[in-house]
CSV table of N, CA and C in Angstrom, one decimal:
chain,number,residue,atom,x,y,z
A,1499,UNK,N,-26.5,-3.6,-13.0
A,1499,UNK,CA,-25.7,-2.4,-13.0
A,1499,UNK,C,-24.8,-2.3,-14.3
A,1500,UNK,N,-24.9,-1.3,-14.9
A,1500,UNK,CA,-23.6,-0.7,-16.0
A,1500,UNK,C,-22.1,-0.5,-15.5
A,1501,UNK,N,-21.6,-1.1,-15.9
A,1501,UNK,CA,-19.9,-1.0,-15.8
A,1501,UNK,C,-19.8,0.2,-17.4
A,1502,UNK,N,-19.4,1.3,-17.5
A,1502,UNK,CA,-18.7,2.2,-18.5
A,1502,UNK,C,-17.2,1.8,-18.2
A,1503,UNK,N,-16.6,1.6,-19.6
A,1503,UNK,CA,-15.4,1.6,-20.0
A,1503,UNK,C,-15.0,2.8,-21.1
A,1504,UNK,N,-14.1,3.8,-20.6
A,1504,UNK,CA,-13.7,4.9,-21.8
A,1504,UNK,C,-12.1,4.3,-21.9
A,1505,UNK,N,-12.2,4.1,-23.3
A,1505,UNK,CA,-10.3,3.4,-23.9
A,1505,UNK,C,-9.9,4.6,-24.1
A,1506,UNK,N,-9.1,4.0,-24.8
A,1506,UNK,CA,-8.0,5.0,-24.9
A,1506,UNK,C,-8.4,5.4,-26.3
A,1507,UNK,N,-9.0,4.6,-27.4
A,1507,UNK,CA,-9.4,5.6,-28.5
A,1507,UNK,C,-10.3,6.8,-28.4
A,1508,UNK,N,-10.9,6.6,-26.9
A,1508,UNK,CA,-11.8,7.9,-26.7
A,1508,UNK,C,-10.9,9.0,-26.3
A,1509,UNK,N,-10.2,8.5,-24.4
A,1509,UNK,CA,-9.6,9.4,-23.8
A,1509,UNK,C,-8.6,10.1,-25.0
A,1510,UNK,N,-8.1,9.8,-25.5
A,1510,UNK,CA,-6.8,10.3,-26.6
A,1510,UNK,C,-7.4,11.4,-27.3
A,1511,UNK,N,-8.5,11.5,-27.5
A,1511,UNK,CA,-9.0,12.9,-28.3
A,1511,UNK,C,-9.3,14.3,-27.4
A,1512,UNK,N,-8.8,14.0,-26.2
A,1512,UNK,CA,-9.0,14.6,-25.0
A,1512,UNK,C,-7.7,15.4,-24.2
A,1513,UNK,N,-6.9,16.3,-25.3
A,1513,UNK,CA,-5.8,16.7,-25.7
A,1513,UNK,C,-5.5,18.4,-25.6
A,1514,UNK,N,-4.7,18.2,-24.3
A,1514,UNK,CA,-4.1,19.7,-24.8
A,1514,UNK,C,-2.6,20.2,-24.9
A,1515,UNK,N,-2.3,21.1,-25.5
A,1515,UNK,CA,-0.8,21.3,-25.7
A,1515,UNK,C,-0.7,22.3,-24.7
A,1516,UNK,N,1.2,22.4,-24.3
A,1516,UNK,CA,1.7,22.9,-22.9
A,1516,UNK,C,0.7,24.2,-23.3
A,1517,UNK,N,1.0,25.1,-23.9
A,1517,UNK,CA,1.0,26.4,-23.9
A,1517,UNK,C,-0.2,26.3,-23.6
A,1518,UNK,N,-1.1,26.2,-24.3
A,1518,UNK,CA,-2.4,26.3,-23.7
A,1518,UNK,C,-3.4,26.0,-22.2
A,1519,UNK,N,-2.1,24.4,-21.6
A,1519,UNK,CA,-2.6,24.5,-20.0
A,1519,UNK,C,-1.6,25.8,-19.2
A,1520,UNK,N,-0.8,26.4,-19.7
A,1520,UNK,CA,-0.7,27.4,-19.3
A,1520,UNK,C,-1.0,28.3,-19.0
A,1521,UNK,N,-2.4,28.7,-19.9
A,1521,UNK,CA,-3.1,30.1,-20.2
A,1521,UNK,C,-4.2,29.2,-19.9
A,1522,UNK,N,-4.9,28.3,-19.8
A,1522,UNK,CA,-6.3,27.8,-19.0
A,1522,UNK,C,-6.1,27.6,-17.8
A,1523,UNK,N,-4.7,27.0,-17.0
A,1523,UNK,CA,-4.7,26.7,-15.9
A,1523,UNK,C,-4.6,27.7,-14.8
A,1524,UNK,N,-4.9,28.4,-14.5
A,1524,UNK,CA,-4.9,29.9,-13.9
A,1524,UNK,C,-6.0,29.8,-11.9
A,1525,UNK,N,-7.1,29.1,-12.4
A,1525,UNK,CA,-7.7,28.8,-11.1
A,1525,UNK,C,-6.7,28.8,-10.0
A,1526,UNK,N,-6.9,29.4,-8.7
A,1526,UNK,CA,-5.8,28.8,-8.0
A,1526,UNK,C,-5.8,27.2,-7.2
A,1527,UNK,N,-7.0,26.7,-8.1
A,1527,UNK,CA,-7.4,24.6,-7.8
A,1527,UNK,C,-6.3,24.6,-8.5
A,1528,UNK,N,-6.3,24.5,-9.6
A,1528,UNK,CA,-5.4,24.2,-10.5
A,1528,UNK,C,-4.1,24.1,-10.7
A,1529,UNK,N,-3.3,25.1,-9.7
A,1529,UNK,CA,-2.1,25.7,-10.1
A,1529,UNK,C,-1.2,24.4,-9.2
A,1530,UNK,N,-1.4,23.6,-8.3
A,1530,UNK,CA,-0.9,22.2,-8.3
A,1530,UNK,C,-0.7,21.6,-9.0
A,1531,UNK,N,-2.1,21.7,-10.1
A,1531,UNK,CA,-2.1,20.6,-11.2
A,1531,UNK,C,-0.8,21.1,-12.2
A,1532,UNK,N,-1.2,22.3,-12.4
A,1532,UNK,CA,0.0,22.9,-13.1
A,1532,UNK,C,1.3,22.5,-13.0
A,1533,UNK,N,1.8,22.8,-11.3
A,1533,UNK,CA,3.0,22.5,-11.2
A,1533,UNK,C,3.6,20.7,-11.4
A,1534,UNK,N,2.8,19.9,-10.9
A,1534,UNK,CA,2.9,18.2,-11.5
A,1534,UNK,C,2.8,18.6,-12.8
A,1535,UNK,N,2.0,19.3,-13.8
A,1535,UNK,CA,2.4,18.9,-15.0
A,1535,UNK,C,3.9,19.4,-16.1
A,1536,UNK,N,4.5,20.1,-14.9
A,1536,UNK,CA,5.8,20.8,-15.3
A,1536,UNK,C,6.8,19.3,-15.5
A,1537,UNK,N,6.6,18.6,-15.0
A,1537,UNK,CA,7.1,17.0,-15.0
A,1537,UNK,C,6.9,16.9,-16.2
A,1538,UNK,N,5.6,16.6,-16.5
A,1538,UNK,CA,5.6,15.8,-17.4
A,1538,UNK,C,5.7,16.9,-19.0
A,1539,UNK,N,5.4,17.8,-18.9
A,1539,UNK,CA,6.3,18.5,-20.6
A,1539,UNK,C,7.6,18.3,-20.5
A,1540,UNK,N,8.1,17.9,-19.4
A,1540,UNK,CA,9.5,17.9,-20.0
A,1540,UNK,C,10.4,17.1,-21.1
A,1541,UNK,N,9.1,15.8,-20.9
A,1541,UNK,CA,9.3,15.1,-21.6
A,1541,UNK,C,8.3,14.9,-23.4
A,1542,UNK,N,7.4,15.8,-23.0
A,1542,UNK,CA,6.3,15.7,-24.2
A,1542,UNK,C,5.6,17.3,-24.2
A,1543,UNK,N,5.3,17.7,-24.8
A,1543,UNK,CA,4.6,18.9,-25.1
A,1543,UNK,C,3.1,18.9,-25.2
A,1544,UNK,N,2.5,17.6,-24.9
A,1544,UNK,CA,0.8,17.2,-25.1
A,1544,UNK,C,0.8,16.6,-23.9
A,1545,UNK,N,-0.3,16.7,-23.4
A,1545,UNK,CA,-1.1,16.2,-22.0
A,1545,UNK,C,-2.5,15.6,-22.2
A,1546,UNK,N,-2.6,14.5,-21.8
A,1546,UNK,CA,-3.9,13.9,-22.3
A,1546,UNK,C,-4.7,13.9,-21.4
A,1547,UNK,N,-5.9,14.3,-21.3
A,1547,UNK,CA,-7.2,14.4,-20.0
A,1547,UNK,C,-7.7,13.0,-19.9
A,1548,UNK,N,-7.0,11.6,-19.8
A,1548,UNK,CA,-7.9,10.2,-19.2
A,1548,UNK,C,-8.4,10.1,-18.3
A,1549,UNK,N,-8.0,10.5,-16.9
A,1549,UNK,CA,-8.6,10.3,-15.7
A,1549,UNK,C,-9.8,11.3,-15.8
A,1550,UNK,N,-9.4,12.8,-16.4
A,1550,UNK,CA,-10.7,13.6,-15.8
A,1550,UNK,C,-11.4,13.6,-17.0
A,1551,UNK,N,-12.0,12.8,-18.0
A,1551,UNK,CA,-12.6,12.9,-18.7
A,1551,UNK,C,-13.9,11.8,-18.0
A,1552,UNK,N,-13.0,10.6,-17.3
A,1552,UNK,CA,-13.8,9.5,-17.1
A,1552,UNK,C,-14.7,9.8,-15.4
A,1553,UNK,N,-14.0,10.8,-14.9
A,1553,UNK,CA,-14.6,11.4,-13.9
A,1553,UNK,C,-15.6,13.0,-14.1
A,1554,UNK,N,-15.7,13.3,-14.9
A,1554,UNK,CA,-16.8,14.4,-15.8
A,1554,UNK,C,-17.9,13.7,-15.9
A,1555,UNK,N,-17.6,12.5,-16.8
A,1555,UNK,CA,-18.8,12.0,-17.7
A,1555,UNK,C,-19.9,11.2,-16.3
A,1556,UNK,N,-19.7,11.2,-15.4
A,1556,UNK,CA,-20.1,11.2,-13.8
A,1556,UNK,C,-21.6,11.9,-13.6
A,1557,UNK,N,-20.7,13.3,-14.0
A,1557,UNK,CA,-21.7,14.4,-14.1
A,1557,UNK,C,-22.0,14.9,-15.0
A,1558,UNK,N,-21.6,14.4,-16.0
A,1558,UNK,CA,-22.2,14.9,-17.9
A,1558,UNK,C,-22.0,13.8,-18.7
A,1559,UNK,N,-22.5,12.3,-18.7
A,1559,UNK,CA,-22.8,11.4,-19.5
A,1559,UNK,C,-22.7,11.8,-20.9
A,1560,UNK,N,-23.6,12.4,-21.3
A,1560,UNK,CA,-23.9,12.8,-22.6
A,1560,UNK,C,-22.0,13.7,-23.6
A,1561,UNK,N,-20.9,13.7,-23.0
A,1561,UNK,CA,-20.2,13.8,-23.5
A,1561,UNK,C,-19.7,12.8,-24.3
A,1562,UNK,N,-19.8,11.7,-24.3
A,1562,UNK,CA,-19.6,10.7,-25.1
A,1562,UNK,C,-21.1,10.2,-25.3
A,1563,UNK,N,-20.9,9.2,-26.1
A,1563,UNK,CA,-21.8,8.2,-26.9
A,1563,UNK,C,-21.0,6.9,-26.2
A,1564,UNK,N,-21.9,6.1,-26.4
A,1564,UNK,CA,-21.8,4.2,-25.9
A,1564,UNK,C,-22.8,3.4,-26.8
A,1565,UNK,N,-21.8,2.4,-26.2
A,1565,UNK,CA,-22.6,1.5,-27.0
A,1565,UNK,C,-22.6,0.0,-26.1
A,1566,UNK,N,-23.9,-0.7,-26.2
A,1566,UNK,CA,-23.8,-1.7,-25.2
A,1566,UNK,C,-23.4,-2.7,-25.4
A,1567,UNK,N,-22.8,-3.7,-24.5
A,1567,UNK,CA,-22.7,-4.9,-25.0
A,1567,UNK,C,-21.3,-6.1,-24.2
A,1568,UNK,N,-20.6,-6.5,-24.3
A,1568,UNK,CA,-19.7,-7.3,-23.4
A,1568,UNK,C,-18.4,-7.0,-23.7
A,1569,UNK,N,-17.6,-6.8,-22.8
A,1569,UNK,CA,-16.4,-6.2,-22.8
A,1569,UNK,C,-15.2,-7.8,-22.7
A,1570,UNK,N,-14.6,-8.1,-23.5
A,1570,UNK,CA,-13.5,-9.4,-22.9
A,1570,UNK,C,-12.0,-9.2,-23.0
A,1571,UNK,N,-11.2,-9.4,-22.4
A,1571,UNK,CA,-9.8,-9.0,-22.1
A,1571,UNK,C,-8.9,-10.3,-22.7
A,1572,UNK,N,-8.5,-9.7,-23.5
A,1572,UNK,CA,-7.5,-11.1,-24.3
A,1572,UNK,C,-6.6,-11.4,-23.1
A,1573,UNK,N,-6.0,-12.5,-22.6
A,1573,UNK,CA,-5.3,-13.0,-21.8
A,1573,UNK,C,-4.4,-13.8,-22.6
A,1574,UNK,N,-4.2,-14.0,-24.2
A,1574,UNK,CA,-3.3,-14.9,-24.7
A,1574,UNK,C,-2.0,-14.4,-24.3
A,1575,UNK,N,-0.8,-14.9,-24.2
A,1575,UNK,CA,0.5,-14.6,-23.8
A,1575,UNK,C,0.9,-14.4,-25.2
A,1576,UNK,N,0.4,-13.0,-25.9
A,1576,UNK,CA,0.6,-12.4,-27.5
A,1576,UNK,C,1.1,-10.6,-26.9
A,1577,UNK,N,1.1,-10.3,-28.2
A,1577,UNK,CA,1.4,-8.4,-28.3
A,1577,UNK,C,-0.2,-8.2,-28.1
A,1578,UNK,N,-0.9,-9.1,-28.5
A,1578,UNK,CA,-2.4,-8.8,-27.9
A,1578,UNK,C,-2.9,-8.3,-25.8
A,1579,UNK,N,-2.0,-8.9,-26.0
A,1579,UNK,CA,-2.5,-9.3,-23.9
A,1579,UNK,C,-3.0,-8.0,-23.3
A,1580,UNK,N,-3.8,-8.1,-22.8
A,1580,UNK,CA,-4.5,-7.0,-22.0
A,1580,UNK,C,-5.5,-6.6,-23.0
A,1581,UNK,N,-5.6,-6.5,-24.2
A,1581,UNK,CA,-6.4,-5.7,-25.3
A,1581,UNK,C,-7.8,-6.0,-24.8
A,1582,UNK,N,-8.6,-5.3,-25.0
A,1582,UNK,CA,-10.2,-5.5,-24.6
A,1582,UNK,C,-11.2,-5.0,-26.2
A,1583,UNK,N,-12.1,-5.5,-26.4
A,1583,UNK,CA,-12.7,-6.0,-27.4
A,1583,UNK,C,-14.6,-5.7,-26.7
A,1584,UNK,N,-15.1,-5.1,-27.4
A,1584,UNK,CA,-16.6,-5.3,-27.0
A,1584,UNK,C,-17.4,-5.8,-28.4
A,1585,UNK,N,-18.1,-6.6,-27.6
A,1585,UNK,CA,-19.2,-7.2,-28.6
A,1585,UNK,C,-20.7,-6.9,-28.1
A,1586,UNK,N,-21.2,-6.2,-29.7
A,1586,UNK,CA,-22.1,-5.7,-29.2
A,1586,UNK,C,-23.5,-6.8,-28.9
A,1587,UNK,N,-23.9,-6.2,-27.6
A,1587,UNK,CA,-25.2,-7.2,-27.1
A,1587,UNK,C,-25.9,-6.2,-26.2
A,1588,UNK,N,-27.3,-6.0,-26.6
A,1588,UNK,CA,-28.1,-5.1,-26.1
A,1588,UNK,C,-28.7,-5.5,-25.2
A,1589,UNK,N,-27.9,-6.8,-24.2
A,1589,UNK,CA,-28.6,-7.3,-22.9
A,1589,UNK,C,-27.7,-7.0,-22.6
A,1590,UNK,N,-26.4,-6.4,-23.0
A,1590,UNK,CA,-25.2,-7.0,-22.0
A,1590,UNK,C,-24.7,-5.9,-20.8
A,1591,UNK,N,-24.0,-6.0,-19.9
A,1591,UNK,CA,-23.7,-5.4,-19.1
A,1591,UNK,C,-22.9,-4.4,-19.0
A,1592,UNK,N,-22.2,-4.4,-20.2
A,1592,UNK,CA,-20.9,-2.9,-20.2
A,1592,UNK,C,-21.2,-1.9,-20.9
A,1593,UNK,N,-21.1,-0.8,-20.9
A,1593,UNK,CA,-21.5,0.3,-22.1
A,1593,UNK,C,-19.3,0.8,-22.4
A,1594,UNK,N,-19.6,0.6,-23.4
A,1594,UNK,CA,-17.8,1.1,-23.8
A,1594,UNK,C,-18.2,2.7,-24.7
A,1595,UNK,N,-17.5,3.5,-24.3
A,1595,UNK,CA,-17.6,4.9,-25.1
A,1595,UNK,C,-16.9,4.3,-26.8
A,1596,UNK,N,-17.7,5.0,-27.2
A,1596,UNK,CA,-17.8,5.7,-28.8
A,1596,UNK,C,-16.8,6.5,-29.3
A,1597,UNK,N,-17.3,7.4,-28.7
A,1597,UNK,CA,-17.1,9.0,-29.5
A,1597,UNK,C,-16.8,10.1,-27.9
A,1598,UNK,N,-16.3,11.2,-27.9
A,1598,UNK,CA,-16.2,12.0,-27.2
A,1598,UNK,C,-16.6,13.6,-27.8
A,1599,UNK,N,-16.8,14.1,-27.6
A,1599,UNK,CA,-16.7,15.6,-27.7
A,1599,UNK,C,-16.0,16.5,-27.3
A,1600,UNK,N,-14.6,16.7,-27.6
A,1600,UNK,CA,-13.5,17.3,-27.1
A,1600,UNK,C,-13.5,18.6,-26.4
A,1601,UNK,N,-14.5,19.8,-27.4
A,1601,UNK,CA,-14.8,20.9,-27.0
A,1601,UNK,C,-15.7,21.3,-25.7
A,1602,UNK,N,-17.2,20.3,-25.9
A,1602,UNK,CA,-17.4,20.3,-24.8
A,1602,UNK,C,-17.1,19.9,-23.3
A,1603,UNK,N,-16.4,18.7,-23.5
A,1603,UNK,CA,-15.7,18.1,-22.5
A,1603,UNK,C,-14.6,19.4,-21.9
A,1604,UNK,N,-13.8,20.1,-22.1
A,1604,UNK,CA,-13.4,21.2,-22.1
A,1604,UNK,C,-13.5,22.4,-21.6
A,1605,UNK,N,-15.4,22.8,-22.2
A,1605,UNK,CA,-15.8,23.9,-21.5
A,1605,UNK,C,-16.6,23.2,-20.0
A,1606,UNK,N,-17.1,22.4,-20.0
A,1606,UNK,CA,-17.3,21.4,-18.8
A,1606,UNK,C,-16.4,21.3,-17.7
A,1607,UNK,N,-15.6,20.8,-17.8
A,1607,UNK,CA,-14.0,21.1,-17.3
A,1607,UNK,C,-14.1,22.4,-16.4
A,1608,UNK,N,-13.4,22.7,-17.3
A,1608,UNK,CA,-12.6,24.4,-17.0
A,1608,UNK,C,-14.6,25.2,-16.2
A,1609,UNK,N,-15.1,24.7,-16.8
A,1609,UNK,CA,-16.7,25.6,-16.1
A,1609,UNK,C,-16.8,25.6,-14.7
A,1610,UNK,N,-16.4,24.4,-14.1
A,1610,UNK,CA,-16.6,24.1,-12.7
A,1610,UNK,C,-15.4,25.3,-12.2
A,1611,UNK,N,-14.5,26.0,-12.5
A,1611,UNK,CA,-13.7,27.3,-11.9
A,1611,UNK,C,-14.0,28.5,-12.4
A,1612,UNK,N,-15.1,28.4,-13.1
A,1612,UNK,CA,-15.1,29.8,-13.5
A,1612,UNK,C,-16.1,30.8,-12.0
């Protein structure tokens, strides 16, 4: 079995500013989401899609690119700790995302309320 890992170099490109979930967030699913995210502009004006990018690709893989190979977690007691590292190996068991596609990831999204 495949273990997918999406970091944070992927999730991060996965970006929208307040005004904009303003004028997308309209669904009435949504308008919860909206109100939790009234929290968090208060402190930042960008909102980053990590959780529902990595639950999309579920049902639309092909939003990212991967690449196979072994995933390992530095555990040194450094500014490193926690960092994770893939080395590529085309027997190996993790696929880590690449690349994303922001736009599509987006109309994918938002498609499921239209």
């Amino acid at each position: 079995r495949t273990h997918w890992s999406i970091g944070l170099d992927v999730t991060t490109k996965v970006t929208m500013h307040k005004d904009e979930v303003s004028k997308k967030f309209t669904h009435p699913l949504l308008k919860p989401v909206l109100d939790f995210a009234g929290v968090w502009f208060e402190r930042s004006d960008i909102i980053t899609f990590h959780d529902p990018l990595a639950a999309t690709l579920i049902f639309e893989p092909t939003l990212c690119t991967f690449e196979r190979g072994r995933i390992e977690v530095d555990q040194s007691p450094t500014d490193q700790l926690g960092r994770t590292t893939l080395t590529r190996d085309n027997t190996g068991s993790h696929e880590a995302a690449m690349t994303v596609n922001p736009s599509r990831f987006f109309e994918h999204y938002f498609g499921v309320f239209e």
